[in-house]
mmCIF file of C-alpha atoms in Angstrom:
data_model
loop_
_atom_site.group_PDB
_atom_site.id
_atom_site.type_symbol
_atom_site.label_atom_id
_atom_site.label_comp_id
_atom_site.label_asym_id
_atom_site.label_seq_id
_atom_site.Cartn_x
_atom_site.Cartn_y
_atom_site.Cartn_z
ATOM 1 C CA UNK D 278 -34.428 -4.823 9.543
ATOM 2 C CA UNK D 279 -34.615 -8.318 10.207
ATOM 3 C CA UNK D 280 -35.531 -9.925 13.490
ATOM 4 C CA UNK D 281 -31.816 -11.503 13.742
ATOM 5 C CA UNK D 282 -30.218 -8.327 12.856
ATOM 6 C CA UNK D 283 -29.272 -6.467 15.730
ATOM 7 C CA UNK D 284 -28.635 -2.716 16.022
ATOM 8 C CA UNK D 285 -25.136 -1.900 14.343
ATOM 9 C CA UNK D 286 -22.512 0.108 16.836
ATOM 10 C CA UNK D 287 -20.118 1.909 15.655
ATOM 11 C CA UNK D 288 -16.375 2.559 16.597
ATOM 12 C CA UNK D 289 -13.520 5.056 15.949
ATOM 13 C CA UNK D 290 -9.930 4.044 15.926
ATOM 14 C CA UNK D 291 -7.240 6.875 16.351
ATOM 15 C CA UNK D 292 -4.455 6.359 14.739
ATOM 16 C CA UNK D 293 -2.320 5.977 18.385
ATOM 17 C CA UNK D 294 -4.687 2.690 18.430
ATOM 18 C CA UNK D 295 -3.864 1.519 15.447
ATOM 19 C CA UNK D 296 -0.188 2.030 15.724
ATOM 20 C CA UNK D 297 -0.162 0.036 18.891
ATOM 21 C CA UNK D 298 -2.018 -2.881 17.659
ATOM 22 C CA UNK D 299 0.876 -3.341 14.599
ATOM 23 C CA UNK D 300 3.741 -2.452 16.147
ATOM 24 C CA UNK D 301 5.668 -6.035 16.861
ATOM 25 C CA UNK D 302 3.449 -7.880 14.638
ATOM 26 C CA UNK D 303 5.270 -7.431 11.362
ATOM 27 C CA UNK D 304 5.691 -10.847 10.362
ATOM 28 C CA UNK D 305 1.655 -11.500 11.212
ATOM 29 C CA UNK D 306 0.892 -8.729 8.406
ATOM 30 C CA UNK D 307 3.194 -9.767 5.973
ATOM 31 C CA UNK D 308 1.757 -13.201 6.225
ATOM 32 C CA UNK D 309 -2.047 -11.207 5.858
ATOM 33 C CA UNK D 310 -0.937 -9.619 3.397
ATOM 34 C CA UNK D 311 -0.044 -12.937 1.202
ATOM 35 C CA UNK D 312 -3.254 -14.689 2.616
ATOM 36 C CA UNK D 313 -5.108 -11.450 0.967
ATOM 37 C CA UNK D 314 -3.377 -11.915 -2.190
ATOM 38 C CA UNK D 315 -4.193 -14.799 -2.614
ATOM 39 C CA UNK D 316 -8.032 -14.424 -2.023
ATOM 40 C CA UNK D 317 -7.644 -11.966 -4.519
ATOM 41 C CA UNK D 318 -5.830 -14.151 -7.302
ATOM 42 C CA UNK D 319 -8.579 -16.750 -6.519
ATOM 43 C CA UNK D 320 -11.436 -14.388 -7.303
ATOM 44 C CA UNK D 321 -12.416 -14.335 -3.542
ATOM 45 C CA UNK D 322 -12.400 -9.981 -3.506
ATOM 46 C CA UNK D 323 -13.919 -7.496 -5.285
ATOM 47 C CA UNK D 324 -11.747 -4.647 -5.952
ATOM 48 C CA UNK D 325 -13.157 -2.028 -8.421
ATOM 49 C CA UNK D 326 -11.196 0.709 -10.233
ATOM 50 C CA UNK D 327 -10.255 3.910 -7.750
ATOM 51 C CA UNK D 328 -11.783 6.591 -7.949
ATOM 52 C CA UNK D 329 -9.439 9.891 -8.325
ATOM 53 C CA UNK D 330 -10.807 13.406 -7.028
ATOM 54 C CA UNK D 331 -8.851 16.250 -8.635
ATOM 55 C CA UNK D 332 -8.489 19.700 -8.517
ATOM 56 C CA UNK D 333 -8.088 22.293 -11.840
ATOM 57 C CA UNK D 334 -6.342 24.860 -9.763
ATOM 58 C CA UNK D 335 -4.461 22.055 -7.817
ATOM 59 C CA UNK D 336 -3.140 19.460 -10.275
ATOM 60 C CA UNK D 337 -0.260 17.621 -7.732
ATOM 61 C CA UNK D 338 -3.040 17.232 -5.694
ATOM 62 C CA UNK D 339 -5.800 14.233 -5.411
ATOM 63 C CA UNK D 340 -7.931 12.509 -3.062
ATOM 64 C CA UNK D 341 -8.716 9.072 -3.958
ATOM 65 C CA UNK D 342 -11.750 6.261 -2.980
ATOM 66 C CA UNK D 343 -10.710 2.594 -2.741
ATOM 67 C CA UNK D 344 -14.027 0.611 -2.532
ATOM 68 C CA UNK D 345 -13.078 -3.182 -1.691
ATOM 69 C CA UNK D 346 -14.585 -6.250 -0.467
ATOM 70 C CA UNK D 347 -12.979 -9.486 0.937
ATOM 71 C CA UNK D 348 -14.521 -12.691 1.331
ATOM 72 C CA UNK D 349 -12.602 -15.638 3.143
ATOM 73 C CA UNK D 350 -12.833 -16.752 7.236
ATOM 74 C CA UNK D 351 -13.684 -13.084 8.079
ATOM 75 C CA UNK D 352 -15.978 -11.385 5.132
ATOM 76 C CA UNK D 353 -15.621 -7.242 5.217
ATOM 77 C CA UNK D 354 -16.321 -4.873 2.766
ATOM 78 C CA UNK D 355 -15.346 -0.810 2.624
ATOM 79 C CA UNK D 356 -13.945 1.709 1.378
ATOM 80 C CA UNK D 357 -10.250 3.701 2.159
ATOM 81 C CA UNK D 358 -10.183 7.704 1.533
ATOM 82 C CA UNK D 359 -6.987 8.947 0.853
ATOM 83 C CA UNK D 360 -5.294 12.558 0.029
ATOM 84 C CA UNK D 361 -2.208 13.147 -1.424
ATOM 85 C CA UNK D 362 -1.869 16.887 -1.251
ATOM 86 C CA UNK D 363 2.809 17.377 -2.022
ATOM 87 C CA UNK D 364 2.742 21.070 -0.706
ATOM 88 C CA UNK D 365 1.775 19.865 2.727
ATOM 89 C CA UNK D 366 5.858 18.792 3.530
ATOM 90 C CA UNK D 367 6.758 22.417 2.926
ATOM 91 C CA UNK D 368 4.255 23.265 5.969
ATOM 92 C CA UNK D 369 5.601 20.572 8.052
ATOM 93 C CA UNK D 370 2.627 18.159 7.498
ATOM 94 C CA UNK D 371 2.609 14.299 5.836
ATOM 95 C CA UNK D 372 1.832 14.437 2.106
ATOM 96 C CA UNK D 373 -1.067 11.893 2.724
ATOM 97 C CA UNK D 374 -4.029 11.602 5.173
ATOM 98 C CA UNK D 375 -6.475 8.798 5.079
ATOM 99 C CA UNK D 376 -9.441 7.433 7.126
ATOM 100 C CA UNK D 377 -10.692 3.829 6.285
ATOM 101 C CA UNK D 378 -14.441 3.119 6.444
ATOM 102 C CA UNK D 379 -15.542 -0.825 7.387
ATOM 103 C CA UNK D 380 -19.131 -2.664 6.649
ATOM 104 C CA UNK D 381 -21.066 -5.209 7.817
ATOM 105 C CA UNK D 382 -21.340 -7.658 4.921
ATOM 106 C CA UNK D 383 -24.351 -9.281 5.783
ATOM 107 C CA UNK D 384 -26.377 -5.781 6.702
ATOM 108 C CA UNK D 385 -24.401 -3.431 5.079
ATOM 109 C CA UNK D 386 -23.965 -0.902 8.192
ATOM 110 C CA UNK D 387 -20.351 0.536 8.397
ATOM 111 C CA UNK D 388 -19.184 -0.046 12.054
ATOM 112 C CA UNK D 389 -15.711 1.449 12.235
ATOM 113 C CA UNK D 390 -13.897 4.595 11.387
ATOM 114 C CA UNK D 391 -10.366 3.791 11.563
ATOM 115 C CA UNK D 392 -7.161 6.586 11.248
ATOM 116 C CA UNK D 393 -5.637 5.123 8.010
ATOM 117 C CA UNK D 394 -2.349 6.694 7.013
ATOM 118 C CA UNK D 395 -0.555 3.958 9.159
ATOM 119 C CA UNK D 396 -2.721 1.061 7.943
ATOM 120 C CA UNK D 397 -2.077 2.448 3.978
ATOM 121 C CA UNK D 398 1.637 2.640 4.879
ATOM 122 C CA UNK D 399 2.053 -0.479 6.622
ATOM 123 C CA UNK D 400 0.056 -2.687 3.966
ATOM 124 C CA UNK D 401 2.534 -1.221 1.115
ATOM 125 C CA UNK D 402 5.295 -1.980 3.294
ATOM 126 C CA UNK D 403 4.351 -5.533 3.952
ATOM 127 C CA UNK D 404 3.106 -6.054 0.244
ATOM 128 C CA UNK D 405 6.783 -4.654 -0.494
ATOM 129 C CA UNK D 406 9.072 -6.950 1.857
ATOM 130 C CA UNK D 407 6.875 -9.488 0.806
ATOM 131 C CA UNK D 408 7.208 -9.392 -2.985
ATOM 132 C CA UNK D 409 11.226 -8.992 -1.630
ATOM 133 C CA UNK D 410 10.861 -12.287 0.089
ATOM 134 C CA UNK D 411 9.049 -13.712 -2.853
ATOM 135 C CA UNK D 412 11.025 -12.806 -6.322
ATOM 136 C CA UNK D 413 14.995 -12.993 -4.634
ATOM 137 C CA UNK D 414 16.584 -15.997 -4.681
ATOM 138 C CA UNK D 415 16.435 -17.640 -1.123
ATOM 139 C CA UNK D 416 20.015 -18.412 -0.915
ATOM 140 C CA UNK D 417 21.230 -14.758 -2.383
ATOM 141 C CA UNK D 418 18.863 -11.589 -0.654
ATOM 142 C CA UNK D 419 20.800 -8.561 -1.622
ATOM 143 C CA UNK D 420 22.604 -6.974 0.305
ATOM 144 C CA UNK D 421 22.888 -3.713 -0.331
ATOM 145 C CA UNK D 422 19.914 -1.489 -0.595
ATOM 146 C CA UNK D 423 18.609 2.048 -1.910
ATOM 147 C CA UNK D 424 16.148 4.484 -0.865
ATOM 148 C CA UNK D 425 14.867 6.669 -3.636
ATOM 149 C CA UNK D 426 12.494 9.450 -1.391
ATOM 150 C CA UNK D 427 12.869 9.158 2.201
ATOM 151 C CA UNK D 428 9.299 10.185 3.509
ATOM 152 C CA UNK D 429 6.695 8.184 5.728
ATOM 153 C CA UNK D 430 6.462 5.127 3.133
ATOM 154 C CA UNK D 431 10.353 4.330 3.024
ATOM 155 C CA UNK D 432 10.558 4.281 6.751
ATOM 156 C CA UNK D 433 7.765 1.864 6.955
ATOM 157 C CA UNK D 434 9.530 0.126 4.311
ATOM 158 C CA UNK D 435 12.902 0.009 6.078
ATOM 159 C CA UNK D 436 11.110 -1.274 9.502
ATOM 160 C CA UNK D 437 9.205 -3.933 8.075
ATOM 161 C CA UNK D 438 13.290 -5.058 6.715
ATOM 162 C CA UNK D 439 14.674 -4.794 9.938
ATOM 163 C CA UNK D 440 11.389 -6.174 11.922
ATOM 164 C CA UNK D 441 11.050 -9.380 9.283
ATOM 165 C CA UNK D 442 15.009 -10.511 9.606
ATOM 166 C CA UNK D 443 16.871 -8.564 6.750
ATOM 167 C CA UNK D 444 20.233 -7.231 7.017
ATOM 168 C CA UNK D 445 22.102 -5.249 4.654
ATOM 169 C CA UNK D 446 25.916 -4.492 3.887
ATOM 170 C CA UNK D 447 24.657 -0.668 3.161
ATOM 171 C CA UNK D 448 22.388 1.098 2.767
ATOM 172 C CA UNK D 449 21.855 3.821 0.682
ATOM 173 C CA UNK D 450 19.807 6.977 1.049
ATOM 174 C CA UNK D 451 18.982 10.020 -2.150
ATOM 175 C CA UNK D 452 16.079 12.434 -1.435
ATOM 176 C CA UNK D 453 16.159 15.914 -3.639
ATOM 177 C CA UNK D 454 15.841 17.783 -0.105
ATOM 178 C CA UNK D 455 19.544 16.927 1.656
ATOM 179 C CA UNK D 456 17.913 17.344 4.918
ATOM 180 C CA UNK D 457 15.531 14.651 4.677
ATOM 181 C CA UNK D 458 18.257 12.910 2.871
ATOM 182 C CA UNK D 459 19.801 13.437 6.343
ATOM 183 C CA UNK D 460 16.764 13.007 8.558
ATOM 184 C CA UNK D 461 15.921 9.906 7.254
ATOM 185 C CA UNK D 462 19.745 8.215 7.541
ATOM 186 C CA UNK D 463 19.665 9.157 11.298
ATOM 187 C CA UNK D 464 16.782 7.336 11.456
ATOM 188 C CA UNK D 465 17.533 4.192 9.801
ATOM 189 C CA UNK D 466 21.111 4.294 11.750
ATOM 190 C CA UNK D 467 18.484 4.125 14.627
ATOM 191 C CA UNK D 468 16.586 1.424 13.242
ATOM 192 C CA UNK D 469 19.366 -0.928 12.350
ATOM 193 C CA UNK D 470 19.568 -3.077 9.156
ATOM 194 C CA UNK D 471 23.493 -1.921 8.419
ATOM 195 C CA UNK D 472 25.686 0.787 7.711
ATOM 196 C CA UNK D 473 23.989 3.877 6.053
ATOM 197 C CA UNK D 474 25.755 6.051 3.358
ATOM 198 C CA UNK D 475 24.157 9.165 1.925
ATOM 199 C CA UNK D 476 24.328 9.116 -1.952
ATOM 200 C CA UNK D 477 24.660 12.554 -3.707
ATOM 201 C CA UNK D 478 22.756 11.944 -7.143
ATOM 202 C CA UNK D 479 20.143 9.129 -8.639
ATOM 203 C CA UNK D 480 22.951 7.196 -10.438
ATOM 204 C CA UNK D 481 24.874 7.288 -7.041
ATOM 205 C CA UNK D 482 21.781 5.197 -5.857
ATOM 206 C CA UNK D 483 20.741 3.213 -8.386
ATOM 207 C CA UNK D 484 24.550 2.091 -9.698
ATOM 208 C CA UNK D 485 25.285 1.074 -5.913
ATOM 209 C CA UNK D 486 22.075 -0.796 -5.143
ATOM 210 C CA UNK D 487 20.941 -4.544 -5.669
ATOM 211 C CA UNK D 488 17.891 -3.331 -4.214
ATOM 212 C CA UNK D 489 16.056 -0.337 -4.862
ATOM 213 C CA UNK D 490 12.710 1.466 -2.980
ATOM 214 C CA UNK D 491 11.266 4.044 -5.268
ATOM 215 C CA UNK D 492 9.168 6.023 -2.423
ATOM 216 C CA UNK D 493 9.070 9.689 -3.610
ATOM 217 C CA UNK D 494 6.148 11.864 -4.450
ATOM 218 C CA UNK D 495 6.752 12.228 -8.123
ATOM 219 C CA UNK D 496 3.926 12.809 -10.614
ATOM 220 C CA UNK D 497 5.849 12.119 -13.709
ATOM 221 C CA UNK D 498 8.659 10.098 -14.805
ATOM 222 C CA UNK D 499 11.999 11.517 -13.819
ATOM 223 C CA UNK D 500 14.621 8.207 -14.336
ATOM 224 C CA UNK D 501 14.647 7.708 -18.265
ATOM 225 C CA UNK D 502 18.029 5.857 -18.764
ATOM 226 C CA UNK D 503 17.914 2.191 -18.622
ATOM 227 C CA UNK D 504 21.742 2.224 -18.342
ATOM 228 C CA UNK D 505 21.477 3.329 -14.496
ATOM 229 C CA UNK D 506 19.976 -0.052 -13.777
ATOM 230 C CA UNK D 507 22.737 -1.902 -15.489
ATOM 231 C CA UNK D 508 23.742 -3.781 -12.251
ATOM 232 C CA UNK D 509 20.275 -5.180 -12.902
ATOM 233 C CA UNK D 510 18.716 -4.820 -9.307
ATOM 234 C CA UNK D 511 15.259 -5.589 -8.005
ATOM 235 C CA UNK D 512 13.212 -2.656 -7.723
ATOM 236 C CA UNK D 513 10.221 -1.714 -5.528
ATOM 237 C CA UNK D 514 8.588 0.724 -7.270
ATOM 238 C CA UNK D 515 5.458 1.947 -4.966
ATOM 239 C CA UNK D 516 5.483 5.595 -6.061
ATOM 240 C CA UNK D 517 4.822 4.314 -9.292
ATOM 241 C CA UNK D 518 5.861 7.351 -11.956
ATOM 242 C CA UNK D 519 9.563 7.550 -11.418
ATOM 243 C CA UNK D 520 10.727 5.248 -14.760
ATOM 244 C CA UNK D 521 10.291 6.082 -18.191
ATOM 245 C CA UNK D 522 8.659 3.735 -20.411
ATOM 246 C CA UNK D 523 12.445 3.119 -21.675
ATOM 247 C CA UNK D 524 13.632 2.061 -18.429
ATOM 248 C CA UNK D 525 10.079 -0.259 -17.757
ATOM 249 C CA UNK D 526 10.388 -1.817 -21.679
ATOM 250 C CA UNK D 527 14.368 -2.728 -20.953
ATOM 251 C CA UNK D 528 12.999 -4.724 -17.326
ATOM 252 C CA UNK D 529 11.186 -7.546 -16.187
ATOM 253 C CA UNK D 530 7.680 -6.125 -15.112
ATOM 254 C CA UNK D 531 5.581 -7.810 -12.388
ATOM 255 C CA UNK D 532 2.542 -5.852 -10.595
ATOM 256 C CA UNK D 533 0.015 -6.598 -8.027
ATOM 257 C CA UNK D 534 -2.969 -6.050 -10.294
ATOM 258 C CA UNK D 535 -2.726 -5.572 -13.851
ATOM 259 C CA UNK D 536 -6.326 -4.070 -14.581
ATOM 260 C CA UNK D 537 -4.893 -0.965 -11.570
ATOM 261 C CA UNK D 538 -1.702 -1.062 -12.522
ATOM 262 C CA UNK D 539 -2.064 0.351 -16.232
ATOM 263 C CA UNK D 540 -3.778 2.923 -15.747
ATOM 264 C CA UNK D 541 -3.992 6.787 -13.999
ATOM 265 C CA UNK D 542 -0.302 7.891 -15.960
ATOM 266 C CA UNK D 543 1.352 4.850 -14.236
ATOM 267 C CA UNK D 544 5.334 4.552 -15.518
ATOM 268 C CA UNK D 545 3.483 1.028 -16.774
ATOM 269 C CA UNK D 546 0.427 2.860 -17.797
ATOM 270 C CA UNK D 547 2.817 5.044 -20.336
ATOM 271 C CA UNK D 548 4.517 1.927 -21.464
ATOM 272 C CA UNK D 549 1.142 0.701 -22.607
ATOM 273 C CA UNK D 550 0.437 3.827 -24.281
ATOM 274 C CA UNK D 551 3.708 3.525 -26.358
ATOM 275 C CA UNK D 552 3.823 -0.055 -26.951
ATOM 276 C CA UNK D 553 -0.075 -0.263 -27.922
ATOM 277 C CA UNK D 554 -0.108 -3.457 -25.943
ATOM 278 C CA UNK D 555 0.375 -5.114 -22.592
ATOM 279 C CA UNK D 556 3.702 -8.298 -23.235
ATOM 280 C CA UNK D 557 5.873 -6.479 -21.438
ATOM 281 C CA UNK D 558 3.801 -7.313 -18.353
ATOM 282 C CA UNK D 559 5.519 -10.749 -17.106
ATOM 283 C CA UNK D 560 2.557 -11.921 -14.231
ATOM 284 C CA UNK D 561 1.609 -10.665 -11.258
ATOM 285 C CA UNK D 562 2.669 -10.921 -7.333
ATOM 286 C CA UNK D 563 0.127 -13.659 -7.108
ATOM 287 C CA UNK D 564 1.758 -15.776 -10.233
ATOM 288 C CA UNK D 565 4.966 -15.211 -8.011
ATOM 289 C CA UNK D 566 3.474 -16.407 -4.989
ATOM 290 C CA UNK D 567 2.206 -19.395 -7.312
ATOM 291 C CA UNK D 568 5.666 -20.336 -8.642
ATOM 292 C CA UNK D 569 4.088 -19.564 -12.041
ATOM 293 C CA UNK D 570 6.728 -17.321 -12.280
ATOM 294 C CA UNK D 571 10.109 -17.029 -11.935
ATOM 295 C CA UNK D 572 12.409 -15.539 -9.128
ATOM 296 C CA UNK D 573 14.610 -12.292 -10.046
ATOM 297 C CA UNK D 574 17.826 -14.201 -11.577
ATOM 298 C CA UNK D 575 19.946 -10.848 -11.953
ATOM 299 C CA UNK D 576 20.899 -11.213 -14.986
ATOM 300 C CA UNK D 577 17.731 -8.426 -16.045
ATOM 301 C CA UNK D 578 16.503 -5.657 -14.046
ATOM 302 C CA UNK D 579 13.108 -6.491 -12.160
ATOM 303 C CA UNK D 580 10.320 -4.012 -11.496
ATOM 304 C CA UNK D 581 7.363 -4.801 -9.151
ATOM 305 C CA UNK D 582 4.913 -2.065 -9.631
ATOM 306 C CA UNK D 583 2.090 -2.359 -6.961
ATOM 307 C CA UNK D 584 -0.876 -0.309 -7.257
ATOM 308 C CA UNK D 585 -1.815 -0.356 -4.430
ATOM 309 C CA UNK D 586 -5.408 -2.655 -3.812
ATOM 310 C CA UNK D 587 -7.679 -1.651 -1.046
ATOM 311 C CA UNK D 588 -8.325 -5.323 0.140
ATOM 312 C CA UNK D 589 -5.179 -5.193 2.112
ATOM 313 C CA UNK D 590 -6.247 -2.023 3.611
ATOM 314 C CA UNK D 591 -9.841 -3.743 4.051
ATOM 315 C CA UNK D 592 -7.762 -6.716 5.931
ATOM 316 C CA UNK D 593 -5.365 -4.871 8.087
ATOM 317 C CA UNK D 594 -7.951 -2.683 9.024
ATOM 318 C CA UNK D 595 -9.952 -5.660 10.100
ATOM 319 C CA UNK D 596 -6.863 -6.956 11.994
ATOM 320 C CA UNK D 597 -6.795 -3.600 13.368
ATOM 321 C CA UNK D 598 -10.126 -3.580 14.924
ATOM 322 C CA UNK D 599 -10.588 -7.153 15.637
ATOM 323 C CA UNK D 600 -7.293 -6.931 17.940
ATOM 324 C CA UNK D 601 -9.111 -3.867 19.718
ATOM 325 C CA UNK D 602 -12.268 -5.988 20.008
ATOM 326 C CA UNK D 603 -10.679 -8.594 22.151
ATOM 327 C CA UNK D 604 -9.070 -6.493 24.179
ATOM 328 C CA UNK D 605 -11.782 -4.196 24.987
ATOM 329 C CA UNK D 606 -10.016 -1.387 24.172
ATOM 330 C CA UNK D 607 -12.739 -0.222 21.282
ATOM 331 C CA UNK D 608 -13.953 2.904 21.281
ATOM 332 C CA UNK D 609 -18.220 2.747 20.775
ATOM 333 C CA UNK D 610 -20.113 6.239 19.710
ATOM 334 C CA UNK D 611 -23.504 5.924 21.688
ATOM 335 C CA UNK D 612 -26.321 5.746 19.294
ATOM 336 C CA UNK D 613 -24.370 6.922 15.912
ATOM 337 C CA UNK D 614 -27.246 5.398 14.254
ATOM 338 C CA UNK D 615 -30.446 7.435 15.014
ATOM 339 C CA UNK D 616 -33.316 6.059 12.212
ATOM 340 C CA UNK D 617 -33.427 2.505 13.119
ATOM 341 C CA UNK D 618 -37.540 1.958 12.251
ATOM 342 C CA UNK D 619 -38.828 2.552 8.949
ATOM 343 C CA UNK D 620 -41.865 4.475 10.099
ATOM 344 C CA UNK D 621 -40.256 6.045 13.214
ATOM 345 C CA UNK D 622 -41.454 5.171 16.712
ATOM 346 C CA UNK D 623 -45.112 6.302 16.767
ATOM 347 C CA UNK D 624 -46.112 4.682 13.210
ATOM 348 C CA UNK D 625 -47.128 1.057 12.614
ATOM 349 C CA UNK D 626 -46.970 -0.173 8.704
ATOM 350 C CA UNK D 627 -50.455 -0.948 7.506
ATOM 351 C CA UNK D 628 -51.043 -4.272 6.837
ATOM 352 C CA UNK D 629 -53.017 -5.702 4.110
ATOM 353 C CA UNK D 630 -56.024 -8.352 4.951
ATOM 354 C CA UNK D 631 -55.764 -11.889 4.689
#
């Protein structure tokens, strides 16, 4: 170790912490969220492939590694570890469970552990109102919305709406469980936004929507007819394998990241397979940002397909602790790091004459 590095500490953020540092700053994190975009778009991140950890006698199930680094005013690199294991709702648990690991760029040390199924679902739901913001028209938001899957990820999705100025003339709710279905319209009645209506079947939804949040834990495509989407709304698609390849070939496709996005049996991932190619891909959320590409006119169904990248966990983590940081309110582990000399206490190095 150098004689200007100093002895790394190391913290451990609950997830109670981490809630209370976003809470009320919605708009900051969607505008974080953009500023990490664009890093990304300008080659200022490095964001490798995931890395999925399956099980043979478990095949819903997966834990996956997102190792990430981001450059820019405040340079952090890491890696977030998350599970998606379906069976846990039957038990009364979350489907996913994540911690997210920070390091020192300069000596490499991690120095926080923080509790990451918040940070994971508020960076999708800010990367999600954001791409909203970003591909409607400014004059014409719609105003009527649908929630396809009404777990943990929808109502972050639905409070980042409410918390960043969007209202609604309904809002529509379809889960396959009628009691979530239920659950989750008492909550956004709570939450505000607009009127909630509980739709009985998919084409319910999707026929009554200019807006629609795929959010369900599906491992295979389960909406095949491109006719459902003939109103031609915007759709969020973050769980990613809801559409057939007919439904993604008849839209307009953007994603976050194409290299992520076509691949691990991704709805866009299949289209690739069928088409042998990659045209129907019309940019990215960073060519939107850009104005390289266009707004969603409504005259064709638009699908934004975000992968998911693990620089915008890396940067609301950082947000995260930072906040803590300055308010003192970080939580040290005494000497976490134990081998700190490279011959231990009671060995010099040898060193060679002259």
């Amino acid at each position: 170790m150098s004689e200007t590095a100093s002895v790394p500490s190391f913290s451990v953020v609950s997830g109670a912490q981490v809630e209370q540092v976003l809470t009320g700053g919605e708009h900051e994190i969607v505008q974080l969220v953009e500023s990490t975009y664009r890093l990304h778009g300008a080659g200022e991140t490095v964001n490798p492939p995931s890395y999925f950890l399956r099980f043979p006698d478990d095949p819903g199930s997966r834990i996956i590694a997102l190792p990430a680094a981001v450059d820019g005013k405040a340079p952090v690199a890491g890696i977030k570890w998350i599970s998606s294991f379906p069976a846990n709702i039957s038990d009364g648990l979350p489907r996913a469970s994540a911690v997210l690991i920070l390091n020192d760029r300069t000596t490499g040390y991690p120095f926080a552990c923080l509790e990451s199924s918040i940070i994971s679902a508020t960076r999708t739901a800010a990367s999600a109102v954001l791409a909203a913001e970003r591909l409607c028209p400014t004059a014409g938001r719609p105003r009527r919305i649908g929630y396809f899957g009404t777990g943990l990820i929808a109502r972050y999705v639905h409070r980042y709406f409410v918390k960043t100025g969007w209202e609604f003339d309904e809002i529509g709710v379809h889960d396959l469980d009628a009691d979530y279905s239920g659950a989750f319209a008492e909550h956004v009645r709570r939450a505000g936004g607009g009127p909630v209506t509980i739709r009985s079947s998919a084409e319910e939804l999707l026929r009554s929507s200019d807006l629609v949040v795929f959010a369900t834990t599906a491992g295979t495509p389960h909406v095949s007819d491109p006719d459902l989407f003939s109103g031609h709304p915007l759709v969020l698609h973050l769980s990613l394998r809801d559409l057939s390849p007919e439904v993604i070939l008849s839209a307009r496709n953007i994603v976050d990241d194409v290299e992520h996005c076509l691949k691990a049996q991704t709805s866009v991932h299949l289209a690739e397979e069928v088409t042998g190619g990659r045209d129907f891909i019309d940019g990215t959320l960073v060519d939107v940002l850009n104005g390289t590409v266009a707004r969603h006119s409504g005259d064709r169904t638009t699908v934004f397909s975000p992968f998911g990248l693990g620089v915008l966990d890396l940067a609301v983590g950082q947000y995260v602790h930072d906040a803590l940081a300055r308010s003192g309110r970080l939580q040290t582990v005494p000497d976490f790091f134990q081998e700190l000399r490279r011959y231990g206490d009671d060995v010099a190095p040898a060193r060679l004459p002259g």
